[in-house]
Structure formats: C-alpha cells, structure tokens
Coordinates of C-alpha atoms and ligand atoms in Angstrom, one line a residue:
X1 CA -26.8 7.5 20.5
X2 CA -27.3 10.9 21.9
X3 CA -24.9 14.1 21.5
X4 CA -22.7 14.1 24.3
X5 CA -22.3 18.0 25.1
X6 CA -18.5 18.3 25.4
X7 CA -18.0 21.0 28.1
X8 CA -14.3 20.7 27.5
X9 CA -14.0 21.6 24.2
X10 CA -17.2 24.3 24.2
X11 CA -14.9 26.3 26.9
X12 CA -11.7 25.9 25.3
X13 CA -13.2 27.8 21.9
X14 CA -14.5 30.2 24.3
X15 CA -11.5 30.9 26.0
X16 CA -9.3 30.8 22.7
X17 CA -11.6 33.5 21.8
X18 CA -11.1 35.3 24.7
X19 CA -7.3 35.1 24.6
X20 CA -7.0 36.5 21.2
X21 CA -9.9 39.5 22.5
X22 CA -7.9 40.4 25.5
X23 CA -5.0 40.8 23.4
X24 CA -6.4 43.1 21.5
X25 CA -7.6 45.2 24.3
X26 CA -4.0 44.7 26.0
X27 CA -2.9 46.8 22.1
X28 CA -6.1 49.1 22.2
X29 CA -5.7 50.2 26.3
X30 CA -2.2 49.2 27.2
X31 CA -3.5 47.1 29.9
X32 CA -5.5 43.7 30.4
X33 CA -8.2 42.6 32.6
X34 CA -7.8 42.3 36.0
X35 CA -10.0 39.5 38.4
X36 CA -9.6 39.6 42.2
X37 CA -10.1 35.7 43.6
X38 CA -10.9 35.9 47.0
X39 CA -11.4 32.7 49.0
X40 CA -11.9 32.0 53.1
X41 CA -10.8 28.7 54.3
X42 CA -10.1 25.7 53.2
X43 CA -13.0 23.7 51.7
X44 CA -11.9 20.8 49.6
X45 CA -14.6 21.5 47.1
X46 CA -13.9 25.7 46.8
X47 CA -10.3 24.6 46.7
X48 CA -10.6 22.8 43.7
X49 CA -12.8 25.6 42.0
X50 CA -10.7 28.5 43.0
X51 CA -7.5 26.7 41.5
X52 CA -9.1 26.0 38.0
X53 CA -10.4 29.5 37.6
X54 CA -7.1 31.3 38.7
X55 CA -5.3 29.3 36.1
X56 CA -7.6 29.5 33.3
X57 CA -7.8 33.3 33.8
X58 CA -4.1 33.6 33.6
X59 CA -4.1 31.5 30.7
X60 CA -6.2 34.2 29.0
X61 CA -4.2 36.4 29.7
X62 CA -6.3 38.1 33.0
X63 CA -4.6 39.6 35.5
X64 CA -5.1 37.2 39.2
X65 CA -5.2 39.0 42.3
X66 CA -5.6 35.7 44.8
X67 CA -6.8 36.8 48.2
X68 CA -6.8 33.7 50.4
X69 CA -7.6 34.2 53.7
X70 CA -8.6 32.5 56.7
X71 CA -11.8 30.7 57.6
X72 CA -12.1 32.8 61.0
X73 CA -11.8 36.4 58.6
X74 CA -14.8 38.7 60.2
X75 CA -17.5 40.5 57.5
X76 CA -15.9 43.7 58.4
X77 CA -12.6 42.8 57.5
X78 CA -13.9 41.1 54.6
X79 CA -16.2 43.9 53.1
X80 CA -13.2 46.4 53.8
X81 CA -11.1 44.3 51.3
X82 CA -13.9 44.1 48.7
X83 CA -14.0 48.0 49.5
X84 CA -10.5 47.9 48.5
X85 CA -10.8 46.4 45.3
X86 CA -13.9 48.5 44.4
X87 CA -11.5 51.3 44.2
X88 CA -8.1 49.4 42.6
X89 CA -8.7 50.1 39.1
X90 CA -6.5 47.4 38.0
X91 CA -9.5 45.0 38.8
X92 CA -12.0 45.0 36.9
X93 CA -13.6 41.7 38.4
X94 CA -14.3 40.5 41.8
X95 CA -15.0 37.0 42.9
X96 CA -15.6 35.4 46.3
X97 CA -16.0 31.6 46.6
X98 CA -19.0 30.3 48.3
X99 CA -20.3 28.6 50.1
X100 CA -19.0 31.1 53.3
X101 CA -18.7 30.3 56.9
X102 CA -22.1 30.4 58.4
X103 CA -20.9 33.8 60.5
X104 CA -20.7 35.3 57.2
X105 CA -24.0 37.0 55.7
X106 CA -23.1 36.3 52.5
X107 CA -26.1 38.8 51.0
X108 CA -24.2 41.7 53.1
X109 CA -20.7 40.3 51.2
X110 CA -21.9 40.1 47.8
X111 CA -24.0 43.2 47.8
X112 CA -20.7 45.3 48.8
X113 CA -19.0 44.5 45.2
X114 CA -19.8 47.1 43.0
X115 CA -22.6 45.8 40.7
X116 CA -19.6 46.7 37.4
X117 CA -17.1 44.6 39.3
X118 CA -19.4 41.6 40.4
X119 CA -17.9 38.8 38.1
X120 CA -20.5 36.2 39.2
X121 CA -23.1 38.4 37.8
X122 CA -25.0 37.6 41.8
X123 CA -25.8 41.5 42.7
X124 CA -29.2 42.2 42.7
X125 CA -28.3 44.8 40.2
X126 CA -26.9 42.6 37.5
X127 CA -29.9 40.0 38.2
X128 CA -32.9 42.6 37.8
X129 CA -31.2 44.1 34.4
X130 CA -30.8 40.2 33.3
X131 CA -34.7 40.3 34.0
X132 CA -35.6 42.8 31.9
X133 CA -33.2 43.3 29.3
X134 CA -32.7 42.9 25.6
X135 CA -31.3 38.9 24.3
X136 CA -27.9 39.4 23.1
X137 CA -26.7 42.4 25.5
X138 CA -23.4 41.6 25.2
X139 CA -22.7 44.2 28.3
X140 CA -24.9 41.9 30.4
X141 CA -22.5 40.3 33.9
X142 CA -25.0 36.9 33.2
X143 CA -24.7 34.3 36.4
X144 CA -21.5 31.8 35.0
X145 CA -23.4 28.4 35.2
X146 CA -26.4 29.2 34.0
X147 CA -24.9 31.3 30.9
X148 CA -23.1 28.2 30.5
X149 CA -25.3 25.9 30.4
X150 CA -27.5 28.4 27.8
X151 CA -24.4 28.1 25.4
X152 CA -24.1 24.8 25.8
X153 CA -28.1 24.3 24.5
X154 CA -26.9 27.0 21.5
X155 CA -23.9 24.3 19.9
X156 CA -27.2 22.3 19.1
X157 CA -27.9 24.7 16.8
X158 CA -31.4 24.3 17.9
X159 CA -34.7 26.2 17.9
X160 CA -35.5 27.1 21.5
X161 CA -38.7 29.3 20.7
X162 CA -41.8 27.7 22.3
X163 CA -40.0 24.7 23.4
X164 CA -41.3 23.2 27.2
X165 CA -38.0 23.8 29.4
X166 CA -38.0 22.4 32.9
X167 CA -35.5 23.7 35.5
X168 CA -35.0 21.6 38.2
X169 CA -33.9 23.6 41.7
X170 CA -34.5 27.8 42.5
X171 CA -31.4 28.5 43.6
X172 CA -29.9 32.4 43.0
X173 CA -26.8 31.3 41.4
X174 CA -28.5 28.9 39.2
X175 CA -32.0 27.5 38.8
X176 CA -33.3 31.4 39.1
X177 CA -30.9 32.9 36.7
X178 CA -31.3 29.8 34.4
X179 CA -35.5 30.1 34.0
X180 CA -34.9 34.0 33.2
X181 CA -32.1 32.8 30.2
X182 CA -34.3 30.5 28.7
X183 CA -37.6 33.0 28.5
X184 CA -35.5 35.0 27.3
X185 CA -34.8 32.4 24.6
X186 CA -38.6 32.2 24.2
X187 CA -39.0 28.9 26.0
X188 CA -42.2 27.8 28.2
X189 CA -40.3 27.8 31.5
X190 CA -40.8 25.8 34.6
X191 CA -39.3 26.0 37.7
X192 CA -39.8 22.6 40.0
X193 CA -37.8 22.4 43.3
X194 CA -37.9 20.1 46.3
X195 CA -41.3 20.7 47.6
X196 CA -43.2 20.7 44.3
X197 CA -45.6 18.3 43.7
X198 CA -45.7 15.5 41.0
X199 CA -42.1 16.5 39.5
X200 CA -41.6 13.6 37.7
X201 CA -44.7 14.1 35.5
X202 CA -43.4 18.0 34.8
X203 CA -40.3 16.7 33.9
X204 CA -41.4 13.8 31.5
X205 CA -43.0 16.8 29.4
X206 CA -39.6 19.0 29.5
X207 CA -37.9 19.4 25.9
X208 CA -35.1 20.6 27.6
X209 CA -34.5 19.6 31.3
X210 CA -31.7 21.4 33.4
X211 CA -31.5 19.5 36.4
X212 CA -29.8 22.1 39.1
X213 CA -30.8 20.3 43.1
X214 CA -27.7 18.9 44.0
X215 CA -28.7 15.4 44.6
X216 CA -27.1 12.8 43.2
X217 CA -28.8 10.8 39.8
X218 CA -32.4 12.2 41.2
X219 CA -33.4 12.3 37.8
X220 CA -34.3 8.7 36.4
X221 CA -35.7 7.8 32.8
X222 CA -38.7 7.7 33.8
X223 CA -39.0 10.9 34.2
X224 CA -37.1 12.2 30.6
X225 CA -39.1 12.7 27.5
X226 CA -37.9 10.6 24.7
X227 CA -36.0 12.8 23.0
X228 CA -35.2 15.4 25.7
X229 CA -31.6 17.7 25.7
X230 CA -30.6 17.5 29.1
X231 CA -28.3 19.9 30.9
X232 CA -26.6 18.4 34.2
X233 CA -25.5 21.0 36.3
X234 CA -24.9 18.6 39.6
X235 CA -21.3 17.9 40.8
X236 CA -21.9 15.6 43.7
X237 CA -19.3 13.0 45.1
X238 CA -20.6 9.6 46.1
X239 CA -18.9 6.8 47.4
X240 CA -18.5 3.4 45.4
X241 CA -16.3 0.8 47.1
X242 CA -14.4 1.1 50.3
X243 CA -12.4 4.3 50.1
X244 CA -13.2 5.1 46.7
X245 CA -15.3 7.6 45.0
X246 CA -16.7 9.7 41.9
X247 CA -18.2 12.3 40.8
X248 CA -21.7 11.9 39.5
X249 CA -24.2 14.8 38.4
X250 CA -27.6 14.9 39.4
X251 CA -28.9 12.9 36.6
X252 CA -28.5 9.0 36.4
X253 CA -26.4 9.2 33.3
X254 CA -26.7 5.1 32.3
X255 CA -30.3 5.2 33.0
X256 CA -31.3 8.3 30.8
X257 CA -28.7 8.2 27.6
X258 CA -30.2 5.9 25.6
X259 CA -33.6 7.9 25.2
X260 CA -32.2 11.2 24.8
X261 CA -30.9 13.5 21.8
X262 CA -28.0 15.6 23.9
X263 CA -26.7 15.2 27.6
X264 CA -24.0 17.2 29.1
X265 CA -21.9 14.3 31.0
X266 CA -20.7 15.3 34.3
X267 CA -17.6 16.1 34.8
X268 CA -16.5 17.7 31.5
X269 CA -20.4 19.2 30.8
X270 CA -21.3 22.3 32.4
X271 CA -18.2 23.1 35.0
X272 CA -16.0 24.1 32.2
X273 CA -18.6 26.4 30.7
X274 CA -18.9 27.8 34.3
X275 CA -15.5 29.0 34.5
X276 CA -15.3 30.2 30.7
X277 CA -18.0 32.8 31.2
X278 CA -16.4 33.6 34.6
X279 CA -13.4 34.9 32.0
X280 CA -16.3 36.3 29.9
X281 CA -18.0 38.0 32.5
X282 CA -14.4 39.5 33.8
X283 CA -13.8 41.2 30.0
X284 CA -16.7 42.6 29.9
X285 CA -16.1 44.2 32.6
X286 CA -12.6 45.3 31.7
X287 CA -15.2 46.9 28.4
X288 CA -17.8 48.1 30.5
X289 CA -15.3 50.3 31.9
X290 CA -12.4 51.3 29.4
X291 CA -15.2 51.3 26.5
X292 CA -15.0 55.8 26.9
X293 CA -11.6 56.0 26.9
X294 CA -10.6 55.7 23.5
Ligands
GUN1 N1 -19.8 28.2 44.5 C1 -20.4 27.3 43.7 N2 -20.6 27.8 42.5 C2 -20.1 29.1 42.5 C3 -20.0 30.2 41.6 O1 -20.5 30.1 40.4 N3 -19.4 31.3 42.0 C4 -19.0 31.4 43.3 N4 -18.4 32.6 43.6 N5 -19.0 30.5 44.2 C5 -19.6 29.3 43.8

C-alpha cells in the first residue's frame, strides 16, 4: 500500500510550530504578526478559502484584518486600500483572494502590495529572487501551494537530487513556482500543460508527478510510473448522483494507489499545507521587518 501524505497532520506540526514562534516574537517585539484578508464578492469556492485561513491565522496567534467587500469594488478603490495597508505597520502580510472579477486586472492588484507584505509570495519581486536564490533562504515569501506541496515530498525523507519530476499545468501561482522549488531541490524538471504533446508518456517517466490543471482525475494509471510520489494539487467538485457531489483532485485516486509509493489524497493533501505556509509566509514577514529592531 502506498504512503498516504497526510496534509492534515503535516500543517498542524507546522502551525504548532508557528504558534509557539509567534509567541516568542510577541515576548521579543511586544507585538505579533499582523495579515490583512481581503476578499471581493461572494464566490462559494473563495468563501470557503478565505474562512479557513482567517481562522487558522488567529489560531496562531496572527493578527486578521478581514476586508470583505463587494463584487462591484473598482481597481482604484481597491489598490487605494492595498495602499493603505502598505503603510499600516501593524500588517505585516497582505492577501487578496482570487480568482477577481474579470474588471479587475488582477497583475495591476497584486503588483501594488509591497513585494515585503505580499503573503502569497505572487509579486514578480518575490518570484525572480525564488529564481535565483540560495535552498533554505528561510527569508524567501515562497508561493503557499507549491511550498506546500515541496514539504509535503520532504516528510518522505527522500533523496530528490537527480530524480525526473513532472509538473503538470504552468500556472503563476502553481505549476511555475513549483518547477523552480524542485530544481532547486536538484530535480530534472518538466513542465507539461494542456497543449503539450504526448503527456502521458512524460508523465509515465515522472519519479515525482505534481499534477496542478484543474481537471478532474486527468491523470490515469497508465500514465504513473510504478513507484511514482504523487502530489495532487486539484480541488475540483464533480457531481455523483442527483444533487450530490465531492470533491475530487486531479488525479484518479482508485485508479493510481495501488502502483504508487506516496499520494497526497485530496481533500486533506495539499490544501492544508497551502494555508500553513500562508501563516509561514505572514511571520516571515513580521521577521523580515522587526529583524533590526532589537
Ligand atoms: N486562489 C486560489 N489559490 C489561491 C492562493 O493560493 N492565494 C490566493 N490569494 N488566491 C488563491
């Protein structure tokens, strides 16, 4: 049987860690980090997400400054409140939930929190010094779901050096980030997305496969390596019968298990690492900045 990555119990040690650090800095700085939430609308997805990182980060010990505001908000209105919080020195973190409405640039948005405060690690500054920076920076703001999914790979207590990893999807707050972590790690990295050719034979020679494309169970046994650690970053909702329906990643679960050594099940894999190193990303922050003061 494989190793079933537990997501659930990977985050908690994280964020017991985390608890116990922040307390420390709370003695050390007489003050705690501080992580500005700031959602538009009402999507049932983002919903979800928005309420499990506010109350993990308050279980932590972070500070939550929750900015809910309406779907018709306008950029300038919205950039003026990041503008805002850029300057509030009780946050030290800045979040907004995406996706955003389509008359939002969301490049414009994201590039307007300061690259210290950008708690997704999605700033083009915080991506180019992940490019080229040292392994174990530990002043790094890494993208939250693909960090996670790298410490995920590190419970196996595995050797990553030269090993074939296969990232399925290039997006910029995953699949992109996630190729970068891995060379890092020394890994032969691969990128295949939804207009490469022949994926199914890349895949079938991945030692480690992160499948990151958002469609549901797209990756079937015949395309894992016997043997394969498999990290399954999808969340997609499908229906089953009638009204009914679960969440499934985007890896056939049933299909694959059997022939693999580790598999992150979805839910309970990769989400909870996501919103750990959101709370990792936020204290470093809070570090980043208080680290000259005493
Ligand atoms: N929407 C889906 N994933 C993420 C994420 O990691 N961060 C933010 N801000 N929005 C998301």
């Amino acid at each position: 049987m494989p190793d079933i990555l537990d997501g659930k119990k990977i985050a908690q040690k994280l964020k017991d860690q985390l608890k116990i650090e922040i307390e420390n800095l709370k003695i050390k700085f007489n003050r705690v980090p501080g992580l500005a939430v700031i959602q538009l609308g009402n999507v049932a997805a983002s919903s979800v997400y928005v309420k499990a990182k506010t109350k993990a980060a308050k279980e932590v010990g972070i500070n939550v400054f929750d900015h809910h505001l309406e779907e018709a908000t306008n950029q300038n209105d919205l950039i003026n409140l990041i503008n805002q919080l850029n300057k509030n020195e009780d946050v030290n973190g800045i979040l907004v939930q995406l996706p955003l409405p389509k008359s939002i640039n969301e490049e414009m948005v994201l590039n307007s929190i300061l690259p210290g405060k950008d708690a997704d690690g999605f700033h083009p500054l915080n991506i180019g010094k992940l490019s080229i920076s040292q392994k174990n920076d530990e002043s790094l703001m890494i993208p939250c779901t693909p960090y996670g999914c790298l410490l995920l790979l590190r419970e196996l207590n595995i050797n990553l050096v030269g090993k074939n990893a296969v990232v399925i999807g290039r997006s910029n707050i995953v699949g992109k980030p996630m190729a970068q972590l891995l060379l890092k790690e020394s890994c032969t990295v691969t990128t295949v997305h939804s207009k490469t050719i022949n994926i199914e034979n890349i895949c079938k020679n991945a030692d480690i496969l992160i499948a990151a494309i958002g469609k549901p169970e797209f990756v079937k046994k015949e395309w894992v390596k016997e043997g394969a650690i498999i990290i399954d970053v999808g969340i997609n909702r499908i229906k089953t019968n009638g009204d009914k329906s679960k969440l499934v990643g985007d890896v056939m679960f049933s299909d694959v298990e059997h022939r693999v050594k580790a598999i992150s099940p979805v839910p309970g894999g990769v989400g909870p690492m996501t919103i750990a190193c959101l709370l990792r990303n936020t204290t470093i922050a809070f570090k980043n900045v208080n680290k000259y003061l005493k």
